[in-house]
Structures are given as C-alpha cells and as structure tokens.
Amino acid sequence: GTAQIGVTGLAVMGRNLARNFARNGYTVAVHNRSWAKTASLVEDHGDEGTFVPSESVEDFVASLERPRKIVVMVKAGAATDAVIDELVPLLEEGDIVVDAGNAHFPDTVRRENALRAQGLHFVGSGVSGGEEGALLGPSIMPGGTRESYESLGPILEKISAKVDGVPCCTYVGPDGAGHFVKMVHNGIEYADMQLIAEAYDLLKQGLGASAAEIGQIFADWNTGDLESFLIEITADVLQHVDAETGSAFVDIVLDQAEQKGTGRWTVQNGLDLGVPITGIAEATFARALSGGVPQREAAVGTLPAATTPWEITDRDAFVEDVRLALYASKVVAYSQGFDQIAAASAQFGWDIDRGAMARIWRGGCIIRARFLNRITEAYERDANLPLLLADPYFTGAVGNGVEAWRRIVSGAALHGVPTPAFSSSLAYYDGVRAERLPAALIQAQRDFFGAHTYRRTDREGTFHTLWSGDRTEQPA
Ligand code: NBP
C-alpha cells in the first residue's frame, strides 16, 4: 500500500480529519462501514488532496504503507470495539490503531492491553475542537506507547492547531492517559460554561441588562485576561436575534441544558480519586437541575425567596466585580482539573506533564484561552507544583479579585441568584487556604461512633478514645 495514514469512520468528524490529513499533503486511505459516506467524501473533496477509498476493510488495510497508521473515528463504545475487532486480524506487528473518538479512558486501557498483547500499538487519542477543529486543526491528546508516537506524532502535530507556531499536540502518556486528559478537558469545559452562564445571570439580574448589552460586556472582557473561545462565542450568542420573534435568541431557548456524559465521567473519576473538582461537579449538577422539570415545576412560585431587589448604584464597578469573580472561579476550576490529572497520573503511573497539557489546549479546542499560557508557565516554574492557585502569578491574579468575589457571591445569596459554581469555587478557595478546618470535628465524630481513630496535633501516633467507657485515650 501507499497511503501514509488511514481513517475509518467518515461521519462529520472522520470526514473532516481525513480532509485535514489530505490538505496537509498526506495520502489518506479512507473507509466507512457503509460506502455512501466514502463516496461522497471523495466526490465532494477529492480535489483537496490524495484519497485512496476502499469499500472493504481488507482493501483499506492493504492500501496502507507499513507500519500502518489507522485512525478510527466511529461512535464511541460498542462501535469502536466492533471496528477494532474487524481490523486486528488484518494487521501486522508494529501497526498503529488510533482511536480518536470520545472513548471513556478505562475502555482505552482495556483496548491498549489487548492490542499490545498482539504486538500492535493502540493509541487512545483525545481530539477536541468539534467539526471545525477536525478540519482546520484540532487539539490532539494522544496516549499509548512512546514508540508509536515517534512515527505517528509528527503527522498528528502537522494537522493540529498551532499557537505561535507550536503544535497543539504532544505525547500525553501510556494507555488511557490521552483519553483521560480529554475527559478532564471536557469537565473543565463544563465548569467554564457554567461560570460564564452564572456571570451572564448576575449581569442580567443585577443590572437588568438586555442580552445584547451583556453580549457587549463579554465582547469587552474578551480583550483582557478572560480572552477565550468560550467568552468570544458567548458575546456572539448573546447578540444574536431570533429571526422569527425578533427577541434575543438566548431568551427563546428552553432553559434545560443537556449533556452527553463526559462531565459525568469526570465527576465520577474525581470521586474515585478523592480529588475535589467542585467546579466541574457543580457545573454537571447545574445541568441536571435545569433538566429536573418535575422538581422545578414543584418549586417555582412555591418556595419563598425572602430576597430584596438588587440595587446597584455603580454599574461599572459591578461589572468589574463580576469579571474578577469569574476569573477567580475559573482559575479554581482549572486548578482542580490539573489536580485531577496529577492524581490520575500518580495512580496509573502516566507521568503526565501538566504544563504541556495547558500548552496543547491553547488552540484548536473548546477551552482555548489566553490564560493557558500562564498555566504552562506556572508548571515550567515548578513541574511538581502542588496547587496551581499557589503559583505566584495565580496567587496574585486571584488575590486581586478576592474582595470582588466575596461581594458577588454574598450579593447573589442575598438576592437569590443561583451561583453554584461561583459559590463553591470561593468555598474551595477558603477551604484550601484555611489554617484549621472543621474536619477535626468530623474525625472526632468518626472515632465516637465507629472507632475510626484520630491523630493529634501535638504528638505522633494514632489514637482512640473509649467514648462509651471512661473516655480515656488509648493508642490505636
Ligand atoms: P458518530 O459518533 O455519529 O458515529 C458515526 C460513525 O460511526 C459512522 O461512520 C458510522 O458508520 C460508524 N459506525 C457506527 Br454508528 N457503528 C459502527 C459499527 N458497528 N461498525 C463500524 N462503524 C460504525 O460520528 P461523529 O459525530 O463523526 O463522531 C465520531 C467520534 O468523534 C465519536 O466518538 C464522537 O464522540 C467523537 N466526537 C468528537 C467531537 C469533538 O469535538 N472532538 C465532536 C463530535 C464527536 P455508518 O456511516 O456506516 O453508519
């Protein structure tokens, strides 16, 4: 075979990835379970580069030069297993299978093990950026063996997004590491979106501002520290007018947020690892609350608010407070996400470079943002940084906004504006910086009812108090 890379699964994502490879000068073998998608790709875009279409998997595999590099871009789950099962008997030692779909990382660990046992490389790769990213340059997070990255990496780097000439693709780590990092990326995306939505709600309820006015505020914010794809599209969406009714588009959209499940995976894993990713969790639950129709119907107009109207005298000062609170909450959400990556990396022996992850998220993906540079710099200063918030830059940047953050969160509570992500982020901030936490009381309670023991502040050792006896203390 002569094709340098193959793509199987030519729905929107695979089709655009295949075109991206071709436009970058690679000869691309293309295949889809049903022929129609392959035919239409070659018909509509055959002039963009060199495609080698095949109707059968056998011909597809035969059309590739060795070691073969095959990107699988089908529906995550059973479809991915079905495609792998079809491919494997046709492959030879050293061939590389890349799963670029949204696999759950434990599936990737399982598949990598199975293929490695057969002498094949399996690369679970996160790909972010949606349809447009796939075509014009996504952020790519490949896992698997380092050996496979030597030949595959340059091709993926070539088609990835570039920021300041630097590719938004790098080797992430063994087996499930790539899909894990993509999962956390999506979790952070949930948090980022929720925080933006809360900022919008605060501006709407606090100022009584219209969607278009708030859109302008977001557009202004996009010229500063908050500059990012999500802030940019928020400005755009808020200024969009519904053609049918002439109302602001956001005002006619049903207020129930859906989810495909990656936020849920992130939260489940946060629980498994015991990492407090409160921003991501609140964002995931906020979507669930919005979709809880029976509960909302039972509560609207029934639960007393006991609020007073929010009288804001200095509009500009309020807008700046919201901006600072948004930035601080956002840093908390990212700090927590990077803690989760560190914990998984330690648990699974992945040795993930967190600074490099921030670097490859600067372009191509949904959370691309100016401030990711700052995260990379923080991990360059200290690769083992225990807490992103404790990096001097972020301590300063967040510290600068703490008073504003408190004004906004307390104002939201007083005036009945729900801000689960802003509030929980501030609670996390205060919790993690507290010299002493009420966890002491919890540990004492645990010792009381379950003899779970405790340690003391004044000397080494583990102890138990005889609560139901004479209440003397014993070494445990
Ligand atoms: P879909 O997730 O809609 O999957 C459709 C593709 O899967 C078609 O090519 C279909 O073939 C193939 N397929 C299915 Br379904 N079952 C199959 C089977 N048993 N054997 C072989 N092929 C099978 O496509 P998509 O929306 O392009 O997404 C592809 C992947 O990328 C997914 O994992 C998705 O989660 C991920 N994704 C990522 C982003 C992002 O921003 N990174 C965005 C969207 C999707 P057919 O044509 O014969 O039915």
Short mmCIF file of C-alpha atoms and ligand atoms in Angstrom, two decimals:
data_model
loop_
_atom_site.label_atom_id
_atom_site.label_comp_id
_atom_site.label_asym_id
_atom_site.label_seq_id
_atom_site.Cartn_x
_atom_site.Cartn_y
_atom_site.Cartn_z
CA GLY A 1 0.00 0.00 0.00
CA THR A 2 0.94 3.62 -0.50
CA ALA A 3 -1.34 5.55 1.85
CA GLN A 4 0.51 7.16 4.77
CA ILE A 5 -2.49 7.34 7.07
CA GLY A 6 -5.95 5.79 7.09
CA VAL A 7 -9.25 6.99 8.50
CA THR A 8 -12.18 4.67 9.09
CA GLY A 9 -15.49 6.20 10.16
CA LEU A 10 -16.35 9.09 7.88
CA ALA A 11 -19.19 10.85 9.66
CA VAL A 12 -18.64 14.58 10.35
CA MET A 13 -15.53 14.15 12.50
CA GLY A 14 -13.75 11.44 10.49
CA ARG A 15 -14.54 13.11 7.20
CA ASN A 16 -13.02 16.39 8.36
CA LEU A 17 -9.97 14.71 9.88
CA ALA A 18 -9.38 12.83 6.61
CA ARG A 19 -9.62 16.11 4.68
CA ASN A 20 -7.21 17.73 7.14
CA PHE A 21 -4.63 14.95 6.55
CA ALA A 22 -5.09 15.25 2.77
CA ARG A 23 -4.81 19.05 2.78
CA ASN A 24 -1.54 18.66 4.66
CA GLY A 25 -0.14 16.55 1.84
CA TYR A 26 -0.64 13.04 3.19
CA THR A 27 -2.03 10.25 1.06
CA VAL A 28 -5.11 9.20 3.01
CA ALA A 29 -6.79 5.80 2.90
CA VAL A 30 -10.48 6.26 3.66
CA HIS A 31 -13.12 3.75 4.67
CA ASN A 32 -16.58 3.71 6.23
CA ARG A 33 -18.86 0.83 7.18
CA SER A 34 -21.35 1.96 4.57
CA TRP A 35 -19.95 3.07 1.21
CA ALA A 36 -22.06 6.20 0.72
CA LYS A 37 -20.01 8.35 3.12
CA THR A 38 -16.74 7.28 1.50
CA ALA A 39 -18.09 8.01 -1.97
CA SER A 40 -19.39 11.44 -1.03
CA LEU A 41 -16.13 12.40 0.66
CA VAL A 42 -14.14 11.63 -2.47
CA GLU A 43 -16.76 13.21 -4.71
CA ASP A 44 -17.06 16.45 -2.73
CA HIS A 45 -13.46 16.88 -1.61
CA GLY A 46 -11.33 14.62 -3.82
CA ASP A 47 -9.58 17.68 -5.21
CA GLU A 48 -8.21 18.71 -1.81
CA GLY A 49 -5.52 16.02 -1.80
CA THR A 50 -4.92 12.34 -2.41
CA PHE A 51 -7.56 9.96 -1.09
CA VAL A 52 -7.45 6.19 -1.52
CA PRO A 53 -11.02 4.99 -0.96
CA SER A 54 -11.86 1.38 -0.14
CA GLU A 55 -15.17 -0.36 0.17
CA SER A 56 -13.91 -3.31 2.22
CA VAL A 57 -11.82 -3.29 5.38
CA GLU A 58 -9.41 -5.72 3.68
CA ASP A 59 -8.73 -3.33 0.80
CA PHE A 60 -8.49 -0.43 3.22
CA VAL A 61 -5.83 -2.17 5.30
CA ALA A 62 -3.98 -3.29 2.16
CA SER A 63 -3.89 0.28 0.84
CA LEU A 64 -1.72 1.48 3.74
CA GLU A 65 2.07 1.54 3.90
CA ARG A 66 3.66 -0.26 6.84
CA PRO A 67 3.75 0.18 9.74
CA ARG A 68 0.12 1.09 9.18
CA LYS A 69 -1.44 4.05 10.93
CA ILE A 70 -5.21 3.80 11.14
CA VAL A 71 -7.40 6.43 12.76
CA VAL A 72 -10.73 5.05 13.96
CA MET A 73 -13.36 7.80 14.21
CA VAL A 74 -16.63 5.99 14.89
CA LYS A 75 -19.25 6.23 17.58
CA ALA A 76 -17.66 5.62 20.99
CA GLY A 77 -18.42 2.33 22.78
CA ALA A 78 -19.52 -0.86 21.05
CA ALA A 79 -18.96 0.53 17.54
CA THR A 80 -15.31 1.19 18.37
CA ASP A 81 -14.86 -2.38 19.64
CA ALA A 82 -16.56 -3.75 16.51
CA VAL A 83 -14.20 -1.82 14.24
CA ILE A 84 -11.12 -2.84 16.23
CA ASP A 85 -12.20 -6.49 16.12
CA GLU A 86 -12.52 -6.28 12.36
CA LEU A 87 -9.17 -4.57 11.88
CA VAL A 88 -6.95 -6.57 14.22
CA PRO A 89 -6.84 -9.88 12.30
CA LEU A 90 -5.73 -7.96 9.21
CA LEU A 91 -2.90 -6.05 10.89
CA GLU A 92 0.76 -6.91 11.34
CA GLU A 93 3.25 -6.37 14.13
CA GLY A 94 4.06 -2.71 14.75
CA ASP A 95 0.92 -1.34 13.12
CA ILE A 96 -0.77 1.52 14.96
CA VAL A 97 -4.50 1.84 15.64
CA VAL A 98 -5.60 5.28 16.82
CA ASP A 99 -8.97 5.68 18.50
CA ALA A 100 -9.74 9.36 18.02
CA GLY A 101 -13.33 9.12 19.28
CA ASN A 102 -14.53 10.11 22.72
CA ALA A 103 -13.75 6.85 24.50
CA HIS A 104 -14.01 6.50 28.25
CA PHE A 105 -10.42 6.01 29.43
CA PRO A 106 -10.94 2.61 31.14
CA ASP A 107 -12.03 1.27 27.73
CA THR A 108 -8.83 2.65 26.27
CA VAL A 109 -6.75 0.94 28.96
CA ARG A 110 -8.50 -2.35 28.14
CA ARG A 111 -8.08 -1.99 24.37
CA GLU A 112 -4.44 -0.95 24.66
CA ASN A 113 -3.69 -4.04 26.75
CA ALA A 114 -5.42 -6.33 24.28
CA LEU A 115 -3.64 -4.91 21.24
CA ARG A 116 -0.25 -4.77 22.92
CA ALA A 117 -0.57 -8.49 23.64
CA GLN A 118 -0.85 -8.95 19.87
CA GLY A 119 2.18 -6.82 19.02
CA LEU A 120 0.09 -3.85 17.91
CA HIS A 121 0.15 -0.25 19.12
CA PHE A 122 -3.12 1.22 20.33
CA VAL A 123 -3.25 4.96 20.69
CA GLY A 124 -6.25 6.37 22.55
CA SER A 125 -6.28 9.97 21.46
CA GLY A 126 -8.40 12.83 22.66
CA VAL A 127 -9.40 15.15 19.82
CA SER A 128 -11.08 18.43 20.68
CA GLY A 129 -12.44 21.22 18.58
CA GLY A 130 -15.57 19.75 17.06
CA GLU A 131 -16.15 19.61 13.33
CA GLU A 132 -14.31 22.79 12.57
CA GLY A 133 -11.30 21.81 14.65
CA ALA A 134 -11.09 18.43 12.93
CA LEU A 135 -10.89 20.19 9.58
CA LEU A 136 -8.75 23.21 10.36
CA GLY A 137 -6.63 21.96 13.26
CA PRO A 138 -7.82 20.37 16.49
CA SER A 139 -6.12 20.00 19.83
CA ILE A 140 -4.88 16.39 19.91
CA MET A 141 -4.11 14.40 23.07
CA PRO A 142 -2.58 11.04 22.09
CA GLY A 143 -1.76 8.30 24.59
CA GLY A 144 -0.13 4.89 24.04
CA THR A 145 3.50 3.88 23.68
CA ARG A 146 6.24 6.45 23.18
CA GLU A 147 7.47 4.26 20.34
CA SER A 148 4.22 4.71 18.43
CA TYR A 149 4.43 8.47 18.92
CA GLU A 150 7.78 8.57 17.11
CA SER A 151 6.18 7.79 13.76
CA LEU A 152 2.60 8.94 14.43
CA GLY A 153 3.37 12.12 16.40
CA PRO A 154 4.78 14.20 13.54
CA ILE A 155 1.68 13.51 11.41
CA LEU A 156 -0.70 14.44 14.22
CA GLU A 157 1.35 17.53 15.07
CA LYS A 158 1.21 18.58 11.43
CA ILE A 159 -2.60 18.55 11.30
CA SER A 160 -3.11 20.02 14.78
CA ALA A 161 -3.84 23.65 15.61
CA LYS A 162 -0.78 25.88 16.04
CA VAL A 163 -0.30 28.70 18.53
CA ASP A 164 2.79 30.86 17.97
CA GLY A 165 3.93 28.11 15.62
CA VAL A 166 3.76 25.48 18.38
CA PRO A 167 1.55 22.43 17.66
CA CYS A 168 -1.43 21.75 19.93
CA CYS A 169 -0.46 18.09 20.09
CA THR A 170 2.05 16.27 22.23
CA TYR A 171 2.59 12.80 23.67
CA VAL A 172 0.42 12.57 26.80
CA GLY A 173 1.32 9.23 28.40
CA PRO A 174 0.71 5.46 28.34
CA ASP A 175 -2.56 3.65 27.57
CA GLY A 176 -5.55 5.66 28.85
CA ALA A 177 -3.67 8.93 29.52
CA GLY A 178 -4.75 10.69 26.32
CA HIS A 179 -8.43 9.96 26.73
CA PHE A 180 -8.19 10.79 30.43
CA VAL A 181 -6.80 14.23 29.68
CA LYS A 182 -9.50 14.76 27.06
CA MET A 183 -12.10 13.80 29.68
CA VAL A 184 -10.74 16.39 32.14
CA HIS A 185 -10.63 18.93 29.30
CA ASN A 186 -14.35 18.34 28.78
CA GLY A 187 -15.01 18.59 32.51
CA ILE A 188 -13.21 21.94 32.62
CA GLU A 189 -15.27 22.95 29.60
CA TYR A 190 -18.42 22.22 31.62
CA ALA A 191 -17.14 24.37 34.51
CA ASP A 192 -16.09 27.19 32.21
CA MET A 193 -19.50 27.24 30.51
CA GLN A 194 -21.38 27.18 33.83
CA LEU A 195 -19.26 30.03 35.21
CA ILE A 196 -19.94 32.10 32.10
CA ALA A 197 -23.66 31.34 32.41
CA GLU A 198 -23.64 32.45 36.06
CA ALA A 199 -21.82 35.67 35.13
CA TYR A 200 -24.48 36.31 32.48
CA ASP A 201 -27.25 35.67 35.00
CA LEU A 202 -25.64 38.01 37.55
CA LEU A 203 -25.39 40.79 34.97
CA LYS A 204 -28.94 40.14 33.85
CA GLN A 205 -30.48 40.06 37.30
CA GLY A 206 -28.18 42.58 38.93
CA LEU A 207 -28.29 45.22 36.22
CA GLY A 208 -31.49 44.27 34.47
CA ALA A 209 -29.37 44.39 31.32
CA SER A 210 -30.55 43.02 27.98
CA ALA A 211 -28.87 40.08 26.28
CA ALA A 212 -27.33 42.40 23.70
CA GLU A 213 -25.91 44.68 26.41
CA ILE A 214 -24.44 41.71 28.24
CA GLY A 215 -23.06 40.45 24.93
CA GLN A 216 -21.18 43.73 24.64
CA ILE A 217 -19.78 43.29 28.14
CA PHE A 218 -18.49 39.82 27.18
CA ALA A 219 -17.01 41.25 23.99
CA ASP A 220 -15.14 43.81 26.13
CA TRP A 221 -13.97 41.08 28.50
CA ASN A 222 -12.63 39.16 25.54
CA THR A 223 -9.94 41.81 25.06
CA GLY A 224 -8.41 41.12 28.51
CA ASP A 225 -7.35 38.25 30.81
CA LEU A 226 -10.54 36.34 30.04
CA GLU A 227 -9.87 36.22 26.30
CA SER A 228 -11.01 32.80 25.12
CA PHE A 229 -13.10 30.98 22.57
CA LEU A 230 -15.96 30.46 25.05
CA ILE A 231 -16.13 34.15 26.03
CA GLU A 232 -15.99 35.09 22.35
CA ILE A 233 -18.87 32.83 21.33
CA THR A 234 -20.84 33.95 24.39
CA ALA A 235 -20.66 37.56 23.15
CA ASP A 236 -21.77 36.34 19.74
CA VAL A 237 -24.66 34.21 21.02
CA LEU A 238 -25.96 36.95 23.33
CA GLN A 239 -26.06 39.46 20.47
CA HIS A 240 -27.87 37.08 18.15
CA VAL A 241 -31.52 37.92 17.45
CA ASP A 242 -34.14 35.26 16.76
CA ALA A 243 -35.37 35.79 13.19
CA GLU A 244 -38.88 34.53 13.93
CA THR A 245 -39.74 36.60 17.00
CA GLY A 246 -37.22 39.42 16.92
CA SER A 247 -36.31 38.63 20.55
CA ALA A 248 -32.82 37.98 21.79
CA PHE A 249 -32.05 34.40 20.74
CA VAL A 250 -30.99 33.35 24.26
CA ASP A 251 -34.40 34.44 25.58
CA ILE A 252 -36.30 32.00 23.37
CA VAL A 253 -34.09 28.95 24.03
CA LEU A 254 -35.56 26.44 26.51
CA ASP A 255 -33.52 26.64 29.74
CA GLN A 256 -32.69 22.95 30.08
CA ALA A 257 -29.04 22.04 29.45
CA GLU A 258 -28.28 18.57 28.13
CA GLN A 259 -25.11 16.52 28.36
CA LYS A 260 -23.52 13.62 26.56
CA GLY A 261 -21.76 12.26 29.62
CA THR A 262 -18.11 13.32 29.66
CA GLY A 263 -18.79 15.75 32.52
CA ARG A 264 -20.34 12.88 34.44
CA TRP A 265 -17.27 10.67 33.79
CA THR A 266 -15.02 13.45 35.06
CA VAL A 267 -17.02 13.84 38.26
CA GLN A 268 -17.21 10.08 38.82
CA ASN A 269 -13.45 9.86 38.46
CA GLY A 270 -12.98 12.83 40.79
CA LEU A 271 -14.90 10.85 43.40
CA ASP A 272 -12.86 7.71 42.71
CA LEU A 273 -9.58 9.58 43.13
CA GLY A 274 -10.85 11.70 46.01
CA VAL A 275 -9.98 14.95 44.24
CA PRO A 276 -12.34 17.87 44.97
CA ILE A 277 -13.29 19.05 41.50
CA THR A 278 -16.16 21.11 42.86
CA GLY A 279 -16.36 23.49 39.89
CA ILE A 280 -16.83 20.65 37.42
CA ALA A 281 -19.22 18.81 39.74
CA GLU A 282 -21.40 21.88 40.33
CA ALA A 283 -21.47 22.54 36.59
CA THR A 284 -22.58 18.98 35.89
CA PHE A 285 -25.24 19.10 38.61
CA ALA A 286 -26.42 22.52 37.44
CA ARG A 287 -27.23 20.98 34.06
CA ALA A 288 -29.06 18.18 35.84
CA LEU A 289 -31.02 20.69 37.95
CA SER A 290 -32.03 22.63 34.83
CA GLY A 291 -33.41 19.42 33.34
CA GLY A 292 -35.24 18.40 36.53
CA VAL A 293 -38.62 19.50 35.24
CA PRO A 294 -40.91 17.98 37.93
CA GLN A 295 -38.76 19.41 40.70
CA ARG A 296 -38.65 22.84 39.10
CA GLU A 297 -42.41 22.81 38.50
CA ALA A 298 -42.99 21.93 42.15
CA ALA A 299 -40.69 24.72 43.31
CA VAL A 300 -41.39 27.70 41.02
CA GLY A 301 -43.76 30.10 42.75
CA THR A 302 -43.87 27.86 45.81
CA LEU A 303 -40.54 28.14 47.60
CA PRO A 304 -40.26 31.50 49.35
CA ALA A 305 -37.38 33.67 48.19
CA ALA A 306 -37.12 36.19 51.05
CA THR A 307 -34.94 38.40 48.91
CA THR A 308 -34.77 42.12 48.35
CA PRO A 309 -34.22 43.71 44.95
CA TRP A 310 -30.57 44.13 43.97
CA GLU A 311 -29.95 47.86 43.86
CA ILE A 312 -26.71 48.50 42.06
CA THR A 313 -25.60 52.11 42.08
CA ASP A 314 -22.25 51.81 40.30
CA ARG A 315 -22.81 49.78 37.15
CA ASP A 316 -19.17 49.73 36.04
CA ALA A 317 -17.95 48.65 39.46
CA PHE A 318 -20.47 45.80 39.48
CA VAL A 319 -19.43 44.63 36.02
CA GLU A 320 -15.79 44.66 37.12
CA ASP A 321 -16.67 42.70 40.27
CA VAL A 322 -18.39 40.03 38.17
CA ARG A 323 -15.39 39.89 35.85
CA LEU A 324 -12.96 39.42 38.73
CA ALA A 325 -15.19 36.80 40.37
CA LEU A 326 -15.46 34.95 37.06
CA TYR A 327 -11.71 34.95 36.58
CA ALA A 328 -11.04 33.76 40.13
CA SER A 329 -13.66 31.00 39.89
CA LYS A 330 -12.25 29.93 36.55
CA VAL A 331 -8.74 29.62 37.96
CA VAL A 332 -10.16 27.44 40.76
CA ALA A 333 -11.87 25.15 38.24
CA TYR A 334 -8.66 24.76 36.23
CA SER A 335 -6.57 24.31 39.39
CA GLN A 336 -8.90 21.48 40.43
CA GLY A 337 -8.80 19.88 36.96
CA PHE A 338 -4.99 19.91 36.98
CA ASP A 339 -5.06 18.33 40.46
CA GLN A 340 -7.20 15.57 38.99
CA ILE A 341 -4.69 15.00 36.18
CA ALA A 342 -1.86 14.87 38.73
CA ALA A 343 -3.73 12.37 40.91
CA ALA A 344 -4.54 10.06 37.99
CA SER A 345 -1.01 10.37 36.67
CA ALA A 346 0.34 9.23 40.04
CA GLN A 347 -2.25 6.48 40.41
CA PHE A 348 -1.75 4.98 36.95
CA GLY A 349 1.95 5.80 36.51
CA TRP A 350 1.34 8.04 33.50
CA ASP A 351 3.89 10.77 34.27
CA ILE A 352 1.78 13.48 32.61
CA ASP A 353 3.41 16.89 32.09
CA ARG A 354 0.66 19.30 33.14
CA GLY A 355 2.36 22.33 31.62
CA ALA A 356 2.39 20.56 28.26
CA MET A 357 -1.33 19.84 28.58
CA ALA A 358 -2.08 23.54 29.11
CA ARG A 359 0.13 24.24 26.08
CA ILE A 360 -1.78 21.93 23.73
CA TRP A 361 -5.11 23.36 24.94
CA ARG A 362 -4.15 26.88 23.84
CA GLY A 363 -5.50 26.30 20.36
CA GLY A 364 -7.94 24.11 18.46
CA CYS A 365 -10.07 23.08 21.42
CA ILE A 366 -13.17 24.48 23.08
CA ILE A 367 -11.37 25.77 26.18
CA ARG A 368 -8.65 27.52 24.20
CA ALA A 369 -7.74 30.70 26.03
CA ARG A 370 -5.03 33.24 26.53
CA PHE A 371 -4.57 32.40 30.20
CA LEU A 372 -3.48 28.80 29.43
CA ASN A 373 -0.05 30.31 28.70
CA ARG A 374 0.05 31.32 32.34
CA ILE A 375 -0.66 27.74 33.41
CA THR A 376 2.14 26.41 31.23
CA GLU A 377 4.49 29.00 32.73
CA ALA A 378 3.44 28.01 36.25
CA TYR A 379 4.32 24.35 35.64
CA GLU A 380 7.55 25.39 33.94
CA ARG A 381 8.49 27.25 37.12
CA ASP A 382 7.66 24.16 39.17
CA ALA A 383 6.76 20.88 37.46
CA ASN A 384 5.61 19.47 40.81
CA LEU A 385 3.51 22.47 41.79
CA PRO A 386 1.07 21.05 44.39
CA LEU A 387 -1.61 23.67 43.70
CA LEU A 388 -1.99 25.87 40.64
CA LEU A 389 -3.57 28.58 42.82
CA ALA A 390 -0.35 28.69 44.84
CA ASP A 391 1.78 29.65 41.85
CA PRO A 392 2.83 33.27 42.47
CA TYR A 393 1.18 34.54 39.29
CA PHE A 394 -2.19 32.96 40.11
CA THR A 395 -1.99 33.80 43.81
CA GLY A 396 -1.62 37.41 42.74
CA ALA A 397 -4.22 37.35 39.99
CA VAL A 398 -6.87 35.65 42.12
CA GLY A 399 -5.89 37.52 45.28
CA ASN A 400 -6.50 40.73 43.42
CA GLY A 401 -10.14 39.75 42.94
CA VAL A 402 -11.00 38.13 46.27
CA GLU A 403 -12.92 41.10 47.66
CA ALA A 404 -14.94 41.40 44.46
CA TRP A 405 -15.55 37.64 44.54
CA ARG A 406 -16.95 37.90 48.08
CA ARG A 407 -19.18 40.83 47.17
CA ILE A 408 -20.59 38.94 44.21
CA VAL A 409 -21.16 35.61 45.98
CA SER A 410 -22.72 37.24 49.04
CA GLY A 411 -24.82 39.52 46.83
CA ALA A 412 -26.01 36.54 44.82
CA ALA A 413 -27.03 34.77 48.04
CA LEU A 414 -28.86 37.81 49.41
CA HIS A 415 -30.70 38.46 46.19
CA GLY A 416 -31.46 34.87 45.28
CA VAL A 417 -29.36 34.42 42.16
CA PRO A 418 -28.17 30.80 41.96
CA THR A 419 -24.38 30.72 41.53
CA PRO A 420 -23.35 27.14 42.38
CA ALA A 421 -20.01 27.32 40.57
CA PHE A 422 -19.02 30.82 41.72
CA SER A 423 -20.02 29.98 45.31
CA SER A 424 -18.43 26.55 45.51
CA SER A 425 -15.23 27.88 43.97
CA LEU A 426 -15.00 30.54 46.65
CA ALA A 427 -15.77 27.93 49.32
CA TYR A 428 -12.97 25.76 47.90
CA TYR A 429 -10.62 28.75 47.96
CA ASP A 430 -11.43 29.46 51.59
CA GLY A 431 -11.26 25.78 52.47
CA VAL A 432 -7.90 25.09 50.91
CA ARG A 433 -6.34 28.22 52.46
CA ALA A 434 -7.82 27.67 55.95
CA GLU A 435 -5.26 27.11 58.67
CA ARG A 436 -7.66 24.86 60.51
CA LEU A 437 -10.72 23.06 59.15
CA PRO A 438 -13.73 21.61 60.99
CA ALA A 439 -12.57 18.23 59.64
CA ALA A 440 -11.20 17.81 63.19
CA LEU A 441 -14.78 17.52 64.43
CA ILE A 442 -15.69 15.04 61.70
CA GLN A 443 -12.73 12.84 62.62
CA ALA A 444 -13.78 13.05 66.29
CA GLN A 445 -17.34 12.03 65.40
CA ARG A 446 -16.00 9.13 63.35
CA ASP A 447 -13.98 7.96 66.32
CA PHE A 448 -17.05 8.29 68.55
CA PHE A 449 -19.47 6.15 66.55
CA GLY A 450 -17.13 3.90 64.59
CA ALA A 451 -13.82 3.75 66.49
CA HIS A 452 -12.18 5.07 63.33
CA THR A 453 -9.33 6.61 65.37
CA TYR A 454 -7.67 10.01 65.02
CA ARG A 455 -4.28 11.66 65.04
CA ARG A 456 -3.33 14.53 67.35
CA THR A 457 -1.87 17.93 66.57
CA ASP A 458 0.64 17.73 69.41
CA ARG A 459 2.29 14.31 69.02
CA GLU A 460 2.77 11.37 66.66
CA GLY A 461 0.58 8.30 66.67
CA THR A 462 -2.97 7.12 66.14
CA PHE A 463 -5.48 7.12 68.97
CA HIS A 464 -8.94 6.05 70.02
CA THR A 465 -10.99 7.43 72.91
CA LEU A 466 -13.20 4.98 74.84
CA TRP A 467 -16.33 7.04 74.23
CA SER A 468 -18.79 4.56 75.72
CA GLY A 469 -16.47 3.74 78.62
CA ASP A 470 -14.44 6.02 80.84
CA ARG A 471 -13.37 8.26 77.91
CA THR A 472 -9.70 7.66 78.38
CA GLU A 473 -7.48 7.76 75.32
CA GLN A 474 -5.63 4.73 74.02
CA PRO A 475 -3.01 4.30 71.34
CA ALA A 476 -4.76 2.57 68.43
P1 NBP B 1 -20.80 9.34 15.18
O1 NBP B 1 -20.42 9.28 16.60
O2 NBP B 1 -22.15 9.81 14.83
O3 NBP B 1 -20.60 7.88 14.55
C1 NBP B 1 -20.94 7.63 13.23
C2 NBP B 1 -19.89 6.77 12.57
O4 NBP B 1 -19.74 5.53 13.27
C3 NBP B 1 -20.28 6.40 11.15
O5 NBP B 1 -19.12 6.42 10.36
C4 NBP B 1 -20.85 5.02 11.32
O6 NBP B 1 -20.82 4.25 10.14
C5 NBP B 1 -19.90 4.46 12.33
N1 NBP B 1 -20.35 3.23 12.98
C6 NBP B 1 -21.33 3.03 13.88
BR1 NBP B 1 -22.50 4.29 14.44
N2 NBP B 1 -21.44 1.75 14.26
C7 NBP B 1 -20.47 1.11 13.61
C8 NBP B 1 -20.07 -0.25 13.58
N3 NBP B 1 -20.65 -1.16 14.36
N4 NBP B 1 -19.05 -0.57 12.78
C9 NBP B 1 -18.45 0.35 12.01
N5 NBP B 1 -18.79 1.66 12.00
C10 NBP B 1 -19.79 2.03 12.79
O7 NBP B 1 -19.72 10.18 14.36
P2 NBP B 1 -19.08 11.60 14.69
O8 NBP B 1 -20.10 12.55 15.18
O9 NBP B 1 -18.26 11.95 13.50
O10 NBP B 1 -18.11 11.30 15.91
C11 NBP B 1 -17.07 10.36 15.84
C12 NBP B 1 -16.37 10.28 17.17
O11 NBP B 1 -15.84 11.54 17.50
C13 NBP B 1 -17.25 9.88 18.35
O12 NBP B 1 -16.54 9.09 19.23
C14 NBP B 1 -17.60 11.19 18.99
O13 NBP B 1 -17.87 11.08 20.37
C15 NBP B 1 -16.37 11.98 18.73
N6 NBP B 1 -16.71 13.40 18.58
C16 NBP B 1 -15.83 14.28 18.96
C17 NBP B 1 -16.10 15.61 18.82
C18 NBP B 1 -15.08 16.53 19.23
O14 NBP B 1 -15.30 17.73 19.33
N7 NBP B 1 -13.92 16.02 19.49
C19 NBP B 1 -17.27 16.08 18.27
C20 NBP B 1 -18.15 15.17 17.87
C21 NBP B 1 -17.85 13.83 18.03
P3 NBP B 1 -22.08 4.29 9.11
O15 NBP B 1 -21.89 5.53 8.31
O16 NBP B 1 -21.94 3.06 8.33
O17 NBP B 1 -23.33 4.34 9.95
#
